[in-house]
Short mmCIF file of C-alpha atoms and ligand atoms in Angstrom, two decimals:
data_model
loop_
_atom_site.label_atom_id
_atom_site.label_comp_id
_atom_site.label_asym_id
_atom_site.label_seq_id
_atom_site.Cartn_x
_atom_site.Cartn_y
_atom_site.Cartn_z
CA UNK Q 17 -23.18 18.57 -14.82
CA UNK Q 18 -25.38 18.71 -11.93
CA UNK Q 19 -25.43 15.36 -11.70
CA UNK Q 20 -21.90 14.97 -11.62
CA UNK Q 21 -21.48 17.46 -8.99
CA UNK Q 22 -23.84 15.79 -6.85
CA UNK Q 23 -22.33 12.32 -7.29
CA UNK Q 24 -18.55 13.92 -6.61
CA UNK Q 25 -20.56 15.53 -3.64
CA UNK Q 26 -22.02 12.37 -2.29
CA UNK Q 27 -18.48 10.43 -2.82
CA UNK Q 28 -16.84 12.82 -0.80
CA UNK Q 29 -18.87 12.35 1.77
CA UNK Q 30 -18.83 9.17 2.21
CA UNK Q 31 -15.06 9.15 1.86
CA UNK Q 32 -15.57 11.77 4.67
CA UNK Q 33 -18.03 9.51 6.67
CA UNK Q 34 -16.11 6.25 6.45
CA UNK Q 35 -12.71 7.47 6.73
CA UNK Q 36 -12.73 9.43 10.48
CA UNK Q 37 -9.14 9.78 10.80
CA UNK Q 38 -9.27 11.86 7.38
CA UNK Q 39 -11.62 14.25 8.86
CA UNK Q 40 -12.71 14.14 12.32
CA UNK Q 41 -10.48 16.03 15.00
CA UNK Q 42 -9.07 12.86 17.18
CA UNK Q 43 -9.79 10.21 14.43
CA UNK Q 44 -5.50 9.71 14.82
CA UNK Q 45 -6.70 7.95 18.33
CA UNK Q 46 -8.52 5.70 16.68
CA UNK Q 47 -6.27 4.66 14.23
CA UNK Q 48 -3.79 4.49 16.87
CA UNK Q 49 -5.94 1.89 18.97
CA UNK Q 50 -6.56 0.25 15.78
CA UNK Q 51 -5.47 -3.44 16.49
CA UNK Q 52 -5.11 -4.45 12.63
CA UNK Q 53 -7.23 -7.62 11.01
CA UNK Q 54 -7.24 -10.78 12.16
CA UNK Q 55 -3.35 -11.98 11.99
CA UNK Q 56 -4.46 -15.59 10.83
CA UNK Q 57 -6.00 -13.59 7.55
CA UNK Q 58 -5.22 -15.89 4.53
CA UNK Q 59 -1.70 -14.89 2.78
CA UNK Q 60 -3.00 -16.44 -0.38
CA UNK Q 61 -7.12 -16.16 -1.14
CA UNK Q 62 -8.65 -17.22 -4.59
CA UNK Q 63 -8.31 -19.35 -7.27
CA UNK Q 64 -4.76 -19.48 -8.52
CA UNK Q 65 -2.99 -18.68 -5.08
CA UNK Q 66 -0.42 -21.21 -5.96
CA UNK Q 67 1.65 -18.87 -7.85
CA UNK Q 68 2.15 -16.66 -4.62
CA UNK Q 69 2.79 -19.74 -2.81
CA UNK Q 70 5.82 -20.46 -5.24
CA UNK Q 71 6.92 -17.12 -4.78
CA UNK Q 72 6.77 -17.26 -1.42
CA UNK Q 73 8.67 -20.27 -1.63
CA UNK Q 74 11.28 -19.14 -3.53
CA UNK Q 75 12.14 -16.72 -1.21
CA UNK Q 76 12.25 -19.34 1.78
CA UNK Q 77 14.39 -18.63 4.80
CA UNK Q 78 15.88 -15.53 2.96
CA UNK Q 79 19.24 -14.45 3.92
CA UNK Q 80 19.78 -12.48 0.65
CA UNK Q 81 20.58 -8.96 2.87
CA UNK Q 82 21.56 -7.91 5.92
CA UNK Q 83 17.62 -6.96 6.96
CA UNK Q 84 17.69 -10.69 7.94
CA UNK Q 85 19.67 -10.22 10.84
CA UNK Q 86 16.69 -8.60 12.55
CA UNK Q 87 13.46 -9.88 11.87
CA UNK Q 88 10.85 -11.79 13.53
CA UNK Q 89 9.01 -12.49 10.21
CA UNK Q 90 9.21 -12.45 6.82
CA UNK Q 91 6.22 -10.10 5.83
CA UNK Q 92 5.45 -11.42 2.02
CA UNK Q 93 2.50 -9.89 1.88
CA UNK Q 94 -1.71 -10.10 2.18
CA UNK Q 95 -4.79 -10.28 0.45
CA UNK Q 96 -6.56 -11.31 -2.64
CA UNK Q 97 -4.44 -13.10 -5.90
CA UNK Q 98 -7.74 -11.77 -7.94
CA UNK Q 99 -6.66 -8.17 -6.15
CA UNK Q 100 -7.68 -5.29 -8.75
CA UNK Q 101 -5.32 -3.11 -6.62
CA UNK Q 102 -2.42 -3.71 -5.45
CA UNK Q 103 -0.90 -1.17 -2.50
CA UNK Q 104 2.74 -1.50 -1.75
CA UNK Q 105 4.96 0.02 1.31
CA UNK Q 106 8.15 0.23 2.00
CA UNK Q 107 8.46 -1.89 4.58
CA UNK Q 108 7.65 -3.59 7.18
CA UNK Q 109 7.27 -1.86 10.72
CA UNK Q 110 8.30 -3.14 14.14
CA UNK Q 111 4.20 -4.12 14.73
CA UNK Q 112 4.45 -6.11 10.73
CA UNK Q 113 7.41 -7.45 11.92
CA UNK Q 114 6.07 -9.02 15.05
CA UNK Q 115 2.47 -10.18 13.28
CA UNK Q 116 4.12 -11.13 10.16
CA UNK Q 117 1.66 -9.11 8.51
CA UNK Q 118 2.07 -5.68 6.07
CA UNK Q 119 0.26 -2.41 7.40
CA UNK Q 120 -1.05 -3.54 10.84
CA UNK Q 121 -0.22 -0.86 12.69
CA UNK Q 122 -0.69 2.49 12.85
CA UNK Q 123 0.32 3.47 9.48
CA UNK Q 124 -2.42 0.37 8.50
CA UNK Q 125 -5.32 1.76 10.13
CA UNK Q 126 -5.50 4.66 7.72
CA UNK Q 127 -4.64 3.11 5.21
CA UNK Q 128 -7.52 0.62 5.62
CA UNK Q 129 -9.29 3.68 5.98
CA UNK Q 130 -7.90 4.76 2.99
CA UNK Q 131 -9.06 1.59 0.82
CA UNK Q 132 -12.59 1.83 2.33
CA UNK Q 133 -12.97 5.52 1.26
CA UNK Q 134 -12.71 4.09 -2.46
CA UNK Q 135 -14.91 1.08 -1.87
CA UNK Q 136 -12.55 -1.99 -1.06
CA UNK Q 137 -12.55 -4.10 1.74
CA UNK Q 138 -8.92 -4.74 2.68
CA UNK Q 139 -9.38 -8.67 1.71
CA UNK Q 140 -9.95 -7.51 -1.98
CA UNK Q 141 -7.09 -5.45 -2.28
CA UNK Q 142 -3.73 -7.17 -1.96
CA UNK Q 143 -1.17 -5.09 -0.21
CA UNK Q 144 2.46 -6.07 -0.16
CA UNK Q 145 6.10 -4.23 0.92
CA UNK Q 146 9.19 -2.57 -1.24
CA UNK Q 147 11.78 -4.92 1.50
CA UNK Q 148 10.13 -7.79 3.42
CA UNK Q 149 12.55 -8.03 6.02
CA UNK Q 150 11.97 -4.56 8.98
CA UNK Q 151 14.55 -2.03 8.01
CA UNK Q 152 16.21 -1.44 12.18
CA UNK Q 153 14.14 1.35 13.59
CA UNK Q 154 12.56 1.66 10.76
CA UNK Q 155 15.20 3.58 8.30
CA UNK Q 156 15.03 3.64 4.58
CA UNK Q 157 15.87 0.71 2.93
CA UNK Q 158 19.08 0.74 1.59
CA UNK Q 159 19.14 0.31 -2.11
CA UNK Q 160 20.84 -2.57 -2.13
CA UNK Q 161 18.54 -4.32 0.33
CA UNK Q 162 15.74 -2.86 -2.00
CA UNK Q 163 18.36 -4.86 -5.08
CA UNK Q 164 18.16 -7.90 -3.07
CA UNK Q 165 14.13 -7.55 -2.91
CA UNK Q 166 12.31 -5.92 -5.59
CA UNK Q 167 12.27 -9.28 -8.07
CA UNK Q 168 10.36 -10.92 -5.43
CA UNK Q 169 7.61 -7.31 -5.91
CA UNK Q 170 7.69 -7.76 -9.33
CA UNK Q 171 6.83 -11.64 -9.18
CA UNK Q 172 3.63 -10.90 -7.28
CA UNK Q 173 2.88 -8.21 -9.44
CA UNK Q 174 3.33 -10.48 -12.56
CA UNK Q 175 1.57 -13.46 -10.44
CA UNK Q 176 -1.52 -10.83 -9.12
CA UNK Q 177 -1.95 -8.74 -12.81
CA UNK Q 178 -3.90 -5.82 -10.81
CA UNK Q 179 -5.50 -3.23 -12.54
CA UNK Q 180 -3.51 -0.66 -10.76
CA UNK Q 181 -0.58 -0.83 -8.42
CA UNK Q 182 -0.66 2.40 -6.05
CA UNK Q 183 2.56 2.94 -4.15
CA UNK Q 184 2.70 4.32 -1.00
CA UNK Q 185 5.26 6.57 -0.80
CA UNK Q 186 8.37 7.56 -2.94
CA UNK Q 187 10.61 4.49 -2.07
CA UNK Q 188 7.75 1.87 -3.70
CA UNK Q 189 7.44 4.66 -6.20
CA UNK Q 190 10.95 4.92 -7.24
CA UNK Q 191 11.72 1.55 -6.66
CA UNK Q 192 8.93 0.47 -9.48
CA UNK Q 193 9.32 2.73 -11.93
CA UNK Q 194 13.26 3.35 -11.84
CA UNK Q 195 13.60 6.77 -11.55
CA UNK Q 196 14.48 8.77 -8.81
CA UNK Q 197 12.42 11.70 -7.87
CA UNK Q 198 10.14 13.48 -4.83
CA UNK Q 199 6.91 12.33 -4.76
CA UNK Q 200 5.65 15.61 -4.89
CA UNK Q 201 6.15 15.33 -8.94
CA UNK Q 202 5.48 11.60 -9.15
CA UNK Q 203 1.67 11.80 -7.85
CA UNK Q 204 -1.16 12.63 -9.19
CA UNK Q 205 -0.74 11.19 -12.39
CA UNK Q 206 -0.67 7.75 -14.14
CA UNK Q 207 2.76 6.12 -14.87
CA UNK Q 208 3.09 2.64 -16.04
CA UNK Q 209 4.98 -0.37 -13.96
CA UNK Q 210 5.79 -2.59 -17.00
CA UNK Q 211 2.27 -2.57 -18.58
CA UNK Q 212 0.22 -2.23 -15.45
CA UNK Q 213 -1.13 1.99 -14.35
CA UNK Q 214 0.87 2.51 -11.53
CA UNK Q 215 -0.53 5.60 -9.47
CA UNK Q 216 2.14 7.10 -6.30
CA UNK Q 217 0.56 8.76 -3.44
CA UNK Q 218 1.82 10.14 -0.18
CA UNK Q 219 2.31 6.81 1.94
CA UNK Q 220 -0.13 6.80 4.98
CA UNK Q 221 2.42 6.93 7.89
CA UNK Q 222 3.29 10.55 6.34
CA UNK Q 223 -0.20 11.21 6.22
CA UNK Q 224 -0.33 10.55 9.66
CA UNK Q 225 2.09 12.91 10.55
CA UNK Q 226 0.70 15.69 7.77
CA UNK Q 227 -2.44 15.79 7.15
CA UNK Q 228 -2.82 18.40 4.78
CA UNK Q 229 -1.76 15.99 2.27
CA UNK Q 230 -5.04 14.44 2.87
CA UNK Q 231 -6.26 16.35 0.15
CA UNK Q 232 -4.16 15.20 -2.24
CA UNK Q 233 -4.46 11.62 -1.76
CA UNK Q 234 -7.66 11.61 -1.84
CA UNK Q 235 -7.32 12.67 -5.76
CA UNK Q 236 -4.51 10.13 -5.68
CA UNK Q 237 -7.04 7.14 -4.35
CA UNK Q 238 -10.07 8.49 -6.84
CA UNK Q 239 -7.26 7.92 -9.87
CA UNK Q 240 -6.57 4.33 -8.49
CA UNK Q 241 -10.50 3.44 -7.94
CA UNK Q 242 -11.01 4.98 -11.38
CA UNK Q 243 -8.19 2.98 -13.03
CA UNK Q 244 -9.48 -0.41 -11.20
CA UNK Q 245 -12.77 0.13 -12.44
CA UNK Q 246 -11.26 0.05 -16.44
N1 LIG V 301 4.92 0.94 6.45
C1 LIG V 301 5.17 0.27 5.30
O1 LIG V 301 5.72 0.83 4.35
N2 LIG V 301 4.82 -1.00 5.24
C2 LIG V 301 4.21 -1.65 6.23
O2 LIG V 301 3.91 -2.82 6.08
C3 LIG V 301 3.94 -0.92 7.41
C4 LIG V 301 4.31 0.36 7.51
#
């Protein structure tokens, strides 16, 4: 028992010590400067990156909803095809538009703070969106852009076979398991996308704004590292 303590002690910690924006009064600065990874960051890494490619593919110069209209970039999605985790968004913001890439700005400097805290580098995770296409100034997605969308999600789920998927938020939450309820009563527990543990926790642009939920994703993130481990 004391052991365990001291181990849930010393993971805290250094959840505490590598996540500053968590804990430390002005961390929010720095994930504001935070200028995201490199934006030429492989979309597909590993063996067996050809089935994103397809995907990707498939989707070509989609025109399939309105969101099209708008963007500057598809944003498909990044990371590992071996990806234990798998983080999805909503989608994309005004900065992911521009770059192409998902969670580069603001809202993606926690939450590479967040995948740090349990271990990961942000190139072993894969982390992909709800909508690809920026929703105008940011709104919900409409559920029948979401309609228009969430195959190509489920293809790089089936494609990526993570461990755990951990959504961000109650739109990825809803949107993969089909019902419709707050995420208050969706996290902090396991649910199932299809055969794969799917864990929901508050998405990290919320965080942002209240950090009192903090707390709770933290359990959240130790469910998801504890699920990826098997
Ligand atoms: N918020 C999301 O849900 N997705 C992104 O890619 C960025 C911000």
């Amino acid at each position: 028992m004391q052991e365990k303590l001291r181990r849930s002690f010393e993971e805290t910690l250094k959840f505490a010590l590598s996540s500053g924006a968590w804990v430390v009064p002005g961390g929010l600065e720095e994930a504001e400067d935070y200028a995201g990874p490199p934006s030429d960051l492989p979309i597909l890494a590993g063996p067996g990156g050809g089935k994103l490619a397809v995907i990707r593919e498939q989707m070509g110069d989609c025109k399939r909803c309105g969101l099209s209209a708008g963007r500057t970039h598809i944003v498909f999605g990044v990371g590992s095809q071996n990806a234990k985790i798998l983080f999805v968004g909503e989608g994309p913001g005004e900065e992911e538009d521009r770059r192409g890439e998902p969670f580069v700005g603001r809202a993606g400097g926690l939450l590479n703070k967040m995948i740090s805290a349990i271990g990961y580098k942000r190139e072993e995770v894969y982390i992909a969106n709800v909508v690809k296409c920026r929703p105008p100034r940011n709104r919900d997605p409409k559920l029948e852009e979401i309609a228009a969308c969430i195959n190509f999600l489920k293809e790089q789920i089936e494609a990526i076979n993570p461990a755990v998927i951990c959504a961000l938020g109650r739109h990825a939450a809803t949107s993969l398991l089909g019902i419709d309820a707050p995420l208050g009563r969706l996290r902090g527990q396991r649910h199932f996308f299809e055969d794969v543990p799917l864990v929901a926790t508050y998405h990290p642009a919320y965080l942002l704004r209240n950090p009192s939920g903090k707390r709770e994703a933290w359990i959240d993130l130790q469910l998801v590292r504890d699920l990826a481990a098997g």
